[in-house]
Amino acid sequence: MIRTLGLYFFRRYIVTTIWFLLGIFSLIFIIDFSEMSNRVGALPGYTLSTGLMVTALRIPTILMQTVPFVALFAGMAALISLNRRYELVVTRAAGISVWQFLRPFVIGAFLFGVIAVLTLNPLAAWGSKKAQEVEASWGATNAARGENAVPWLRQIYGKDEAIIGAKAVLDNGTRLLNVSVIHFDDDSRIVLRQDADSATLEDGYWLLKNVHETRSGELPVRLDEVQLRTNLKREFVQESLEKPESIAFFELGRKIEAAKSFGFPTNAMETQFHSMLSLPLLLVAMTLIAACVSLKFSRFNQSRAVILGGILSGFMLYVVTVLVKAFGSSGVVPPFVAAWLPVVVAMSLGATILLHQEDG
């Protein structure tokens, strides 16, 4: 009987989770498509079909941010529904403890996290890159307007010292869009600025296209192509400019080793790696929080204060997780601690509250 009941509860949790995912997917799709249409709708290459495609490619990246809340709301909704239909009352009357009938929900949340890490995360990384490429084909200067941070590279070739900035990075670091190159003399004074639509890393040089050169005291000059000599390698550029969130989980280990070989700090990548590993347990912690506020029987109306408390608790856990993750990425705390500490603390608190409520 316990196995049959467990399968029933597991199926209810899975169905509830799928409905929440579909609802959030639809909401995100509408909002993101509207925002993107306003942002790039005037570009000559934009069409309705490509706009819908780009929005679909960007959805997995946004969904990854909502996964913890989906687990929280799905757990709360499933448990409250079972409570209102007396199914949990009958389950308790049959002598089944809270730890037994919560097991299907915990297993479901854990599997949901595993699926998110193994499928949704790689899909988000791939979709984000493809969407950026399509936006770049509409107009390079608008390809990454939503990005707040501009990545910069520093290179020294012979007596020429320059820093290279780009709004977007494509083709594994070999192609940059909306590029600015600033050259310095031996006294660290700016002698030349080059603004180009794109820069492609060839064998020993950057190929800049549609370049505007500006020198102090001279009129700007426009050139179709300019070769900028460099000794930078493709792997070096990629490790310098790529964000940890845009790297698929399966590639993070290799990226970390490559970054170490170039002497780059790997705190951000290691924090992202451990965050992905801890995601299934984070969803388990969210489920325990949902159970803490959803198991009290109420036939007609669950206490709004209790439900709001569960939502706020889950939100606070998410905020703390993101905050500590930022500390780990900056090197303030070790990446392993930054990723796992909030999850372990949240699971311990959830289990403690359930023990107090159910077993006194």
mmCIF file of C-alpha atoms in Angstrom:
data_model
loop_
_atom_site.group_PDB
_atom_site.id
_atom_site.type_symbol
_atom_site.label_atom_id
_atom_site.label_comp_id
_atom_site.label_asym_id
_atom_site.label_seq_id
_atom_site.Cartn_x
_atom_site.Cartn_y
_atom_site.Cartn_z
ATOM 1 C CA MET A 1 0.000 0.000 0.000
ATOM 2 C CA ILE A 2 2.794 2.401 0.877
ATOM 3 C CA ARG A 3 4.391 1.850 -2.532
ATOM 4 C CA THR A 4 1.092 2.492 -4.355
ATOM 5 C CA LEU A 5 0.475 5.602 -2.257
ATOM 6 C CA GLY A 6 4.013 6.803 -2.898
ATOM 7 C CA LEU A 7 3.601 6.420 -6.644
ATOM 8 C CA TYR A 8 0.319 8.331 -6.464
ATOM 9 C CA PHE A 9 1.888 11.221 -4.535
ATOM 10 C CA PHE A 10 4.895 11.191 -6.854
ATOM 11 C CA ARG A 11 2.632 11.408 -9.894
ATOM 12 C CA ARG A 12 0.678 14.269 -8.353
ATOM 13 C CA TYR A 13 3.899 16.169 -7.658
ATOM 14 C CA ILE A 14 5.219 15.615 -11.189
ATOM 15 C CA VAL A 15 1.953 16.735 -12.807
ATOM 16 C CA THR A 16 1.829 19.857 -10.606
ATOM 17 C CA THR A 17 5.442 20.675 -11.453
ATOM 18 C CA ILE A 18 4.784 20.306 -15.181
ATOM 19 C CA TRP A 19 1.782 22.644 -14.975
ATOM 20 C CA PHE A 20 3.845 25.248 -13.124
ATOM 21 C CA LEU A 21 6.623 24.938 -15.719
ATOM 22 C CA LEU A 22 4.155 25.384 -18.566
ATOM 23 C CA GLY A 23 2.605 28.410 -16.898
ATOM 24 C CA ILE A 24 5.956 30.069 -16.195
ATOM 25 C CA PHE A 25 7.171 29.209 -19.697
ATOM 26 C CA SER A 26 4.148 30.921 -21.238
ATOM 27 C CA LEU A 27 4.502 33.976 -19.017
ATOM 28 C CA ILE A 28 8.224 34.340 -19.696
ATOM 29 C CA PHE A 29 7.716 33.823 -23.422
ATOM 30 C CA ILE A 30 5.146 36.621 -23.660
ATOM 31 C CA ILE A 31 7.166 39.069 -21.554
ATOM 32 C CA ASP A 32 10.515 38.350 -23.202
ATOM 33 C CA PHE A 33 9.074 38.470 -26.725
ATOM 34 C CA SER A 34 7.402 41.823 -26.011
ATOM 35 C CA GLU A 35 10.604 43.265 -24.535
ATOM 36 C CA MET A 36 12.766 42.010 -27.394
ATOM 37 C CA SER A 37 10.321 43.268 -30.043
ATOM 38 C CA ASN A 38 10.492 46.747 -28.553
ATOM 39 C CA ARG A 39 14.278 46.579 -28.405
ATOM 40 C CA VAL A 40 15.198 45.193 -31.827
ATOM 41 C CA GLY A 41 11.943 45.312 -33.806
ATOM 42 C CA ALA A 42 13.145 48.253 -35.901
ATOM 43 C CA LEU A 43 16.271 46.454 -37.148
ATOM 44 C CA PRO A 44 16.209 45.496 -40.857
ATOM 45 C CA GLY A 45 16.892 41.800 -40.271
ATOM 46 C CA TYR A 46 14.165 41.313 -37.687
ATOM 47 C CA THR A 47 11.071 39.281 -38.591
ATOM 48 C CA LEU A 48 8.238 37.865 -36.515
ATOM 49 C CA SER A 49 9.323 34.265 -37.067
ATOM 50 C CA THR A 50 12.963 34.891 -36.122
ATOM 51 C CA GLY A 51 11.815 36.934 -33.123
ATOM 52 C CA LEU A 52 9.730 34.005 -31.877
ATOM 53 C CA MET A 53 12.664 31.664 -32.472
ATOM 54 C CA VAL A 54 15.112 33.850 -30.536
ATOM 55 C CA THR A 55 12.669 34.131 -27.646
ATOM 56 C CA ALA A 56 12.325 30.336 -27.583
ATOM 57 C CA LEU A 57 16.123 30.006 -27.541
ATOM 58 C CA ARG A 58 16.389 32.403 -24.594
ATOM 59 C CA ILE A 59 13.644 30.759 -22.509
ATOM 60 C CA PRO A 60 15.808 27.931 -20.991
ATOM 61 C CA THR A 61 18.261 30.482 -19.581
ATOM 62 C CA ILE A 62 15.465 32.329 -17.799
ATOM 63 C CA LEU A 63 13.792 29.096 -16.706
ATOM 64 C CA MET A 64 17.002 28.022 -14.953
ATOM 65 C CA GLN A 65 16.602 31.027 -12.648
ATOM 66 C CA THR A 66 13.031 30.028 -11.757
ATOM 67 C CA VAL A 67 13.662 26.329 -11.047
ATOM 68 C CA PRO A 68 13.934 26.761 -7.226
ATOM 69 C CA PHE A 69 10.642 28.680 -7.112
ATOM 70 C CA VAL A 70 8.930 26.086 -9.313
ATOM 71 C CA ALA A 71 9.966 23.393 -6.817
ATOM 72 C CA LEU A 72 8.688 25.513 -3.907
ATOM 73 C CA PHE A 73 5.317 26.392 -5.459
ATOM 74 C CA ALA A 74 4.764 22.905 -6.874
ATOM 75 C CA GLY A 75 5.407 21.347 -3.464
ATOM 76 C CA MET A 76 3.088 23.787 -1.706
ATOM 77 C CA ALA A 77 0.319 23.412 -4.293
ATOM 78 C CA ALA A 78 0.458 19.606 -4.299
ATOM 79 C CA LEU A 79 0.454 19.302 -0.489
ATOM 80 C CA ILE A 80 -2.311 21.884 0.010
ATOM 81 C CA SER A 81 -4.429 20.129 -2.611
ATOM 82 C CA LEU A 82 -3.947 16.768 -0.897
ATOM 83 C CA ASN A 83 -4.811 18.346 2.444
ATOM 84 C CA ARG A 84 -8.040 19.920 1.233
ATOM 85 C CA ARG A 85 -9.200 16.624 -0.236
ATOM 86 C CA TYR A 86 -8.553 14.784 3.065
ATOM 87 C CA GLU A 87 -5.979 12.545 1.409
ATOM 88 C CA LEU A 88 -3.240 13.479 3.866
ATOM 89 C CA VAL A 89 -5.692 13.030 6.748
ATOM 90 C CA VAL A 90 -6.453 9.500 5.601
ATOM 91 C CA THR A 91 -2.743 8.862 5.085
ATOM 92 C CA ARG A 92 -1.942 9.927 8.637
ATOM 93 C CA ALA A 93 -4.876 7.870 9.976
ATOM 94 C CA ALA A 94 -3.407 4.805 8.279
ATOM 95 C CA GLY A 95 -0.307 5.211 10.442
ATOM 96 C CA ILE A 96 1.985 6.558 7.717
ATOM 97 C CA SER A 97 4.373 9.162 9.092
ATOM 98 C CA VAL A 98 5.158 12.495 7.492
ATOM 99 C CA TRP A 99 8.621 11.256 6.540
ATOM 100 C CA GLN A 100 7.111 8.377 4.597
ATOM 101 C CA PHE A 101 4.543 10.297 2.579
ATOM 102 C CA LEU A 102 6.985 13.178 1.967
ATOM 103 C CA ARG A 103 9.497 10.808 0.406
ATOM 104 C CA PRO A 104 7.874 10.918 -3.091
ATOM 105 C CA PHE A 105 7.950 14.730 -3.021
ATOM 106 C CA VAL A 106 11.605 14.778 -1.973
ATOM 107 C CA ILE A 107 12.537 12.237 -4.660
ATOM 108 C CA GLY A 108 10.556 14.199 -7.250
ATOM 109 C CA ALA A 109 12.301 17.457 -6.315
ATOM 110 C CA PHE A 110 15.712 15.772 -6.447
ATOM 111 C CA LEU A 111 15.011 14.267 -9.882
ATOM 112 C CA PHE A 112 13.713 17.642 -11.072
ATOM 113 C CA GLY A 113 17.035 19.190 -10.049
ATOM 114 C CA VAL A 114 19.020 16.453 -11.782
ATOM 115 C CA ILE A 115 17.043 16.927 -15.003
ATOM 116 C CA ALA A 116 17.534 20.699 -14.803
ATOM 117 C CA VAL A 117 21.307 20.287 -14.439
ATOM 118 C CA LEU A 118 21.736 17.612 -17.106
ATOM 119 C CA THR A 119 19.320 18.897 -19.756
ATOM 120 C CA LEU A 120 18.000 22.400 -19.082
ATOM 121 C CA ASN A 121 21.405 23.898 -18.240
ATOM 122 C CA PRO A 122 23.194 22.668 -21.428
ATOM 123 C CA LEU A 123 20.148 23.683 -23.465
ATOM 124 C CA ALA A 124 20.253 27.149 -21.873
ATOM 125 C CA ALA A 125 23.962 27.550 -22.666
ATOM 126 C CA TRP A 126 23.459 26.475 -26.282
ATOM 127 C CA GLY A 127 20.294 28.533 -26.756
ATOM 128 C CA SER A 128 21.871 31.668 -25.320
ATOM 129 C CA LYS A 129 24.752 31.515 -27.788
ATOM 130 C CA LYS A 130 22.470 30.838 -30.747
ATOM 131 C CA ALA A 131 20.145 33.675 -29.770
ATOM 132 C CA GLN A 132 23.097 36.039 -29.525
ATOM 133 C CA GLU A 133 24.266 35.009 -32.984
ATOM 134 C CA VAL A 134 20.840 35.663 -34.497
ATOM 135 C CA GLU A 135 20.611 39.065 -32.803
ATOM 136 C CA ALA A 136 24.082 39.849 -34.123
ATOM 137 C CA SER A 137 22.904 39.106 -37.661
ATOM 138 C CA TRP A 138 20.154 41.710 -37.217
ATOM 139 C CA GLY A 139 22.611 44.420 -36.242
ATOM 140 C CA ALA A 140 25.925 44.072 -34.452
ATOM 141 C CA THR A 141 25.594 47.269 -32.449
ATOM 142 C CA ASN A 142 22.355 46.011 -30.932
ATOM 143 C CA ALA A 143 23.324 42.394 -30.434
ATOM 144 C CA ALA A 144 23.998 42.654 -26.754
ATOM 145 C CA ARG A 145 22.355 45.828 -25.618
ATOM 146 C CA GLY A 146 20.988 43.974 -22.629
ATOM 147 C CA GLU A 147 24.475 43.273 -21.333
ATOM 148 C CA ASN A 148 25.566 45.560 -18.530
ATOM 149 C CA ALA A 149 29.203 44.521 -18.382
ATOM 150 C CA VAL A 150 31.626 44.895 -21.285
ATOM 151 C CA PRO A 151 34.440 42.304 -21.308
ATOM 152 C CA TRP A 152 37.940 43.664 -21.859
ATOM 153 C CA LEU A 153 41.194 42.052 -23.012
ATOM 154 C CA ARG A 154 44.706 43.427 -22.665
ATOM 155 C CA GLN A 155 47.374 42.543 -25.200
ATOM 156 C CA ILE A 156 50.984 43.567 -25.792
ATOM 157 C CA TYR A 157 52.499 42.949 -29.198
ATOM 158 C CA GLY A 158 55.981 44.364 -29.637
ATOM 159 C CA LYS A 159 55.843 48.013 -28.568
ATOM 160 C CA ASP A 160 52.079 48.242 -29.017
ATOM 161 C CA GLU A 161 49.946 47.914 -25.889
ATOM 162 C CA ALA A 162 46.176 47.805 -26.317
ATOM 163 C CA ILE A 163 42.990 46.847 -24.551
ATOM 164 C CA ILE A 164 40.111 45.329 -26.513
ATOM 165 C CA GLY A 165 36.490 45.603 -25.446
ATOM 166 C CA ALA A 166 33.446 43.954 -27.018
ATOM 167 C CA LYS A 167 29.695 43.939 -26.515
ATOM 168 C CA ALA A 168 29.287 40.330 -27.607
ATOM 169 C CA VAL A 169 31.496 37.255 -27.933
ATOM 170 C CA LEU A 170 30.684 34.650 -30.590
ATOM 171 C CA ASP A 171 32.232 31.512 -32.097
ATOM 172 C CA ASN A 172 34.059 30.443 -28.936
ATOM 173 C CA GLY A 173 35.889 33.715 -28.547
ATOM 174 C CA THR A 174 37.118 34.086 -32.118
ATOM 175 C CA ARG A 175 34.579 36.735 -33.127
ATOM 176 C CA LEU A 176 33.796 39.927 -31.233
ATOM 177 C CA LEU A 177 30.999 42.379 -31.992
ATOM 178 C CA ASN A 178 30.801 46.135 -31.428
ATOM 179 C CA VAL A 179 34.513 46.317 -30.671
ATOM 180 C CA SER A 180 36.584 49.118 -29.162
ATOM 181 C CA VAL A 181 40.396 48.968 -29.234
ATOM 182 C CA ILE A 182 42.394 51.537 -27.266
ATOM 183 C CA HIS A 183 46.147 51.835 -27.898
ATOM 184 C CA PHE A 184 48.693 53.266 -25.418
ATOM 185 C CA ASP A 185 52.219 54.578 -25.766
ATOM 186 C CA ASP A 186 55.173 53.852 -23.454
ATOM 187 C CA ASP A 187 53.912 56.494 -20.997
ATOM 188 C CA SER A 188 50.460 54.858 -20.799
ATOM 189 C CA ARG A 189 48.832 57.696 -22.737
ATOM 190 C CA ILE A 190 46.083 56.975 -25.255
ATOM 191 C CA VAL A 191 47.370 57.432 -28.792
ATOM 192 C CA LEU A 192 44.691 55.716 -30.883
ATOM 193 C CA ARG A 193 41.151 54.432 -30.559
ATOM 194 C CA GLN A 194 39.617 52.029 -33.048
ATOM 195 C CA ASP A 195 35.883 51.318 -33.081
ATOM 196 C CA ALA A 196 34.786 48.441 -35.286
ATOM 197 C CA ASP A 197 31.600 46.546 -36.000
ATOM 198 C CA SER A 198 33.378 43.218 -35.567
ATOM 199 C CA ALA A 199 36.763 41.651 -34.930
ATOM 200 C CA THR A 200 37.690 38.120 -36.001
ATOM 201 C CA LEU A 201 40.702 36.343 -34.533
ATOM 202 C CA GLU A 202 42.817 35.001 -37.388
ATOM 203 C CA ASP A 203 46.279 33.437 -37.335
ATOM 204 C CA GLY A 204 48.358 36.083 -35.574
ATOM 205 C CA TYR A 205 46.043 39.080 -35.997
ATOM 206 C CA TRP A 206 42.584 40.502 -35.360
ATOM 207 C CA LEU A 207 40.681 41.379 -38.518
ATOM 208 C CA LEU A 208 38.661 44.512 -37.762
ATOM 209 C CA LYS A 209 35.829 45.449 -40.099
ATOM 210 C CA ASN A 210 34.152 48.810 -40.664
ATOM 211 C CA VAL A 211 36.674 50.633 -38.480
ATOM 212 C CA HIS A 212 36.609 54.231 -37.247
ATOM 213 C CA GLU A 213 40.069 55.362 -36.118
ATOM 214 C CA THR A 214 40.443 58.379 -33.845
ATOM 215 C CA ARG A 215 43.775 60.019 -32.981
ATOM 216 C CA SER A 216 44.346 62.973 -30.713
ATOM 217 C CA GLY A 217 44.132 66.229 -32.650
ATOM 218 C CA GLU A 218 43.121 64.547 -35.930
ATOM 219 C CA LEU A 219 39.846 63.947 -37.718
ATOM 220 C CA PRO A 220 38.392 60.421 -37.469
ATOM 221 C CA VAL A 221 39.193 58.074 -40.345
ATOM 222 C CA ARG A 222 36.953 55.271 -41.600
ATOM 223 C CA LEU A 223 38.514 52.072 -42.965
ATOM 224 C CA ASP A 224 36.830 48.952 -44.323
ATOM 225 C CA GLU A 225 39.351 46.533 -42.776
ATOM 226 C CA VAL A 226 42.290 46.764 -40.389
ATOM 227 C CA GLN A 227 44.664 44.019 -39.254
ATOM 228 C CA LEU A 228 45.670 44.286 -35.604
ATOM 229 C CA ARG A 229 48.672 42.076 -34.828
ATOM 230 C CA THR A 230 48.278 39.874 -31.756
ATOM 231 C CA ASN A 231 49.841 36.941 -29.971
ATOM 232 C CA LEU A 232 46.616 35.984 -28.213
ATOM 233 C CA LYS A 233 45.331 32.460 -28.709
ATOM 234 C CA ARG A 234 41.735 31.453 -29.236
ATOM 235 C CA GLU A 235 41.581 29.465 -25.978
ATOM 236 C CA PHE A 236 42.980 32.409 -24.024
ATOM 237 C CA VAL A 237 40.391 34.787 -25.433
ATOM 238 C CA GLN A 238 37.593 32.336 -24.752
ATOM 239 C CA GLU A 239 38.567 31.809 -21.124
ATOM 240 C CA SER A 240 38.937 35.567 -20.614
ATOM 241 C CA LEU A 241 35.560 36.602 -22.002
ATOM 242 C CA GLU A 242 33.167 33.715 -21.398
ATOM 243 C CA LYS A 243 30.819 33.963 -18.421
ATOM 244 C CA PRO A 244 30.411 30.920 -16.138
ATOM 245 C CA GLU A 245 26.611 31.044 -16.512
ATOM 246 C CA SER A 246 26.939 30.619 -20.290
ATOM 247 C CA ILE A 247 28.983 27.411 -19.979
ATOM 248 C CA ALA A 248 27.218 24.041 -20.016
ATOM 249 C CA PHE A 249 27.614 21.905 -16.903
ATOM 250 C CA PHE A 250 29.459 19.156 -18.793
ATOM 251 C CA GLU A 251 32.099 21.638 -19.990
ATOM 252 C CA LEU A 252 32.763 23.386 -16.691
ATOM 253 C CA GLY A 253 35.424 20.929 -15.512
ATOM 254 C CA ARG A 254 37.423 21.306 -18.734
ATOM 255 C CA LYS A 255 36.999 25.077 -18.668
ATOM 256 C CA ILE A 256 38.278 25.259 -15.107
ATOM 257 C CA GLU A 257 41.407 23.301 -16.007
ATOM 258 C CA ALA A 258 41.985 25.451 -19.104
ATOM 259 C CA ALA A 259 41.581 28.662 -17.096
ATOM 260 C CA LYS A 260 44.074 27.422 -14.513
ATOM 261 C CA SER A 261 46.582 26.644 -17.260
ATOM 262 C CA PHE A 262 46.372 30.274 -18.419
ATOM 263 C CA GLY A 263 46.680 31.578 -14.876
ATOM 264 C CA PHE A 264 43.122 32.925 -14.682
ATOM 265 C CA PRO A 265 41.202 32.921 -11.395
ATOM 266 C CA THR A 266 38.627 30.129 -11.428
ATOM 267 C CA ASN A 267 36.505 31.098 -8.432
ATOM 268 C CA ALA A 268 33.473 32.021 -10.551
ATOM 269 C CA MET A 269 33.591 28.811 -12.601
ATOM 270 C CA GLU A 270 34.136 26.618 -9.553
ATOM 271 C CA THR A 271 31.250 28.323 -7.753
ATOM 272 C CA GLN A 272 29.010 27.749 -10.779
ATOM 273 C CA PHE A 273 30.111 24.099 -10.920
ATOM 274 C CA HIS A 274 29.295 23.467 -7.251
ATOM 275 C CA SER A 275 26.038 25.413 -7.590
ATOM 276 C CA MET A 276 24.950 23.050 -10.338
ATOM 277 C CA LEU A 277 25.954 20.048 -8.215
ATOM 278 C CA SER A 278 23.989 21.365 -5.236
ATOM 279 C CA LEU A 279 20.874 22.349 -7.220
ATOM 280 C CA PRO A 280 19.021 19.023 -6.662
ATOM 281 C CA LEU A 281 19.498 19.358 -2.910
ATOM 282 C CA LEU A 282 18.452 23.014 -3.069
ATOM 283 C CA LEU A 283 15.149 21.863 -4.560
ATOM 284 C CA VAL A 284 14.845 19.300 -1.772
ATOM 285 C CA ALA A 285 15.321 22.135 0.724
ATOM 286 C CA MET A 286 12.589 24.117 -1.059
ATOM 287 C CA THR A 287 10.289 21.090 -0.782
ATOM 288 C CA LEU A 288 10.934 20.800 2.959
ATOM 289 C CA ILE A 289 10.095 24.493 3.347
ATOM 290 C CA ALA A 290 6.882 23.889 1.389
ATOM 291 C CA ALA A 291 6.025 20.986 3.699
ATOM 292 C CA CYS A 292 6.570 23.111 6.806
ATOM 293 C CA VAL A 293 3.767 25.500 5.767
ATOM 294 C CA SER A 294 1.437 23.101 3.930
ATOM 295 C CA LEU A 295 0.883 20.093 6.182
ATOM 296 C CA LYS A 296 -1.459 21.703 8.696
ATOM 297 C CA PHE A 297 -4.984 20.519 7.903
ATOM 298 C CA SER A 298 -7.498 23.100 6.680
ATOM 299 C CA ARG A 299 -10.535 21.954 4.721
ATOM 300 C CA PHE A 300 -11.647 25.203 3.126
ATOM 301 C CA ASN A 301 -8.954 27.854 3.514
ATOM 302 C CA GLN A 302 -5.257 27.443 4.163
ATOM 303 C CA SER A 303 -3.890 30.228 6.345
ATOM 304 C CA ARG A 304 -2.734 33.042 4.080
ATOM 305 C CA ALA A 305 -0.120 34.078 6.622
ATOM 306 C CA VAL A 306 1.339 30.571 6.631
ATOM 307 C CA ILE A 307 1.461 30.395 2.829
ATOM 308 C CA LEU A 308 3.011 33.855 2.634
ATOM 309 C CA GLY A 309 5.566 32.782 5.227
ATOM 310 C CA GLY A 310 6.521 29.797 3.080
ATOM 311 C CA ILE A 311 6.911 31.963 -0.009
ATOM 312 C CA LEU A 312 9.019 34.505 1.887
ATOM 313 C CA SER A 313 11.157 31.730 3.388
ATOM 314 C CA GLY A 314 11.829 30.271 -0.054
ATOM 315 C CA PHE A 315 12.582 33.711 -1.447
ATOM 316 C CA MET A 316 15.011 34.440 1.396
ATOM 317 C CA LEU A 317 16.750 31.124 0.800
ATOM 318 C CA TYR A 318 17.123 31.986 -2.889
ATOM 319 C CA VAL A 319 18.457 35.480 -2.098
ATOM 320 C CA VAL A 320 20.976 34.117 0.413
ATOM 321 C CA THR A 321 22.065 31.466 -2.090
ATOM 322 C CA VAL A 322 22.666 34.076 -4.818
ATOM 323 C CA LEU A 323 24.437 36.406 -2.372
ATOM 324 C CA VAL A 324 26.782 33.737 -1.044
ATOM 325 C CA LYS A 325 27.391 32.576 -4.612
ATOM 326 C CA ALA A 326 28.551 36.107 -5.456
ATOM 327 C CA PHE A 327 30.954 35.946 -2.506
ATOM 328 C CA GLY A 328 32.288 32.651 -3.827
ATOM 329 C CA SER A 329 32.711 34.021 -7.360
ATOM 330 C CA SER A 330 34.701 36.987 -6.046
ATOM 331 C CA GLY A 331 36.917 34.768 -3.887
ATOM 332 C CA VAL A 332 35.703 36.080 -0.525
ATOM 333 C CA VAL A 333 34.688 32.554 0.524
ATOM 334 C CA PRO A 334 35.735 29.198 -0.971
ATOM 335 C CA PRO A 335 33.503 28.151 -3.912
ATOM 336 C CA PHE A 336 32.602 24.838 -2.264
ATOM 337 C CA VAL A 337 31.404 26.597 0.887
ATOM 338 C CA ALA A 338 29.550 29.283 -1.072
ATOM 339 C CA ALA A 339 27.548 26.715 -3.036
ATOM 340 C CA TRP A 340 26.829 24.119 -0.359
ATOM 341 C CA LEU A 341 26.489 26.028 2.909
ATOM 342 C CA PRO A 342 23.058 27.658 2.225
ATOM 343 C CA VAL A 343 21.677 24.343 0.962
ATOM 344 C CA VAL A 344 22.864 22.349 3.972
ATOM 345 C CA VAL A 345 21.613 24.979 6.429
ATOM 346 C CA ALA A 346 18.208 25.197 4.703
ATOM 347 C CA MET A 347 17.762 21.422 4.675
ATOM 348 C CA SER A 348 18.734 21.195 8.330
ATOM 349 C CA LEU A 349 16.303 23.958 9.325
ATOM 350 C CA GLY A 350 13.481 22.429 7.282
ATOM 351 C CA ALA A 351 14.012 18.999 8.796
ATOM 352 C CA THR A 352 14.218 20.501 12.291
ATOM 353 C CA ILE A 353 10.943 22.411 11.882
ATOM 354 C CA LEU A 354 9.188 19.300 10.564
ATOM 355 C CA LEU A 355 10.503 17.251 13.482
ATOM 356 C CA HIS A 356 9.173 19.856 15.899
ATOM 357 C CA GLN A 357 5.772 20.026 14.178
ATOM 358 C CA GLU A 358 5.222 16.327 13.681
ATOM 359 C CA ASP A 359 7.148 14.599 16.464
ATOM 360 C CA GLY A 360 7.208 17.327 19.089
#
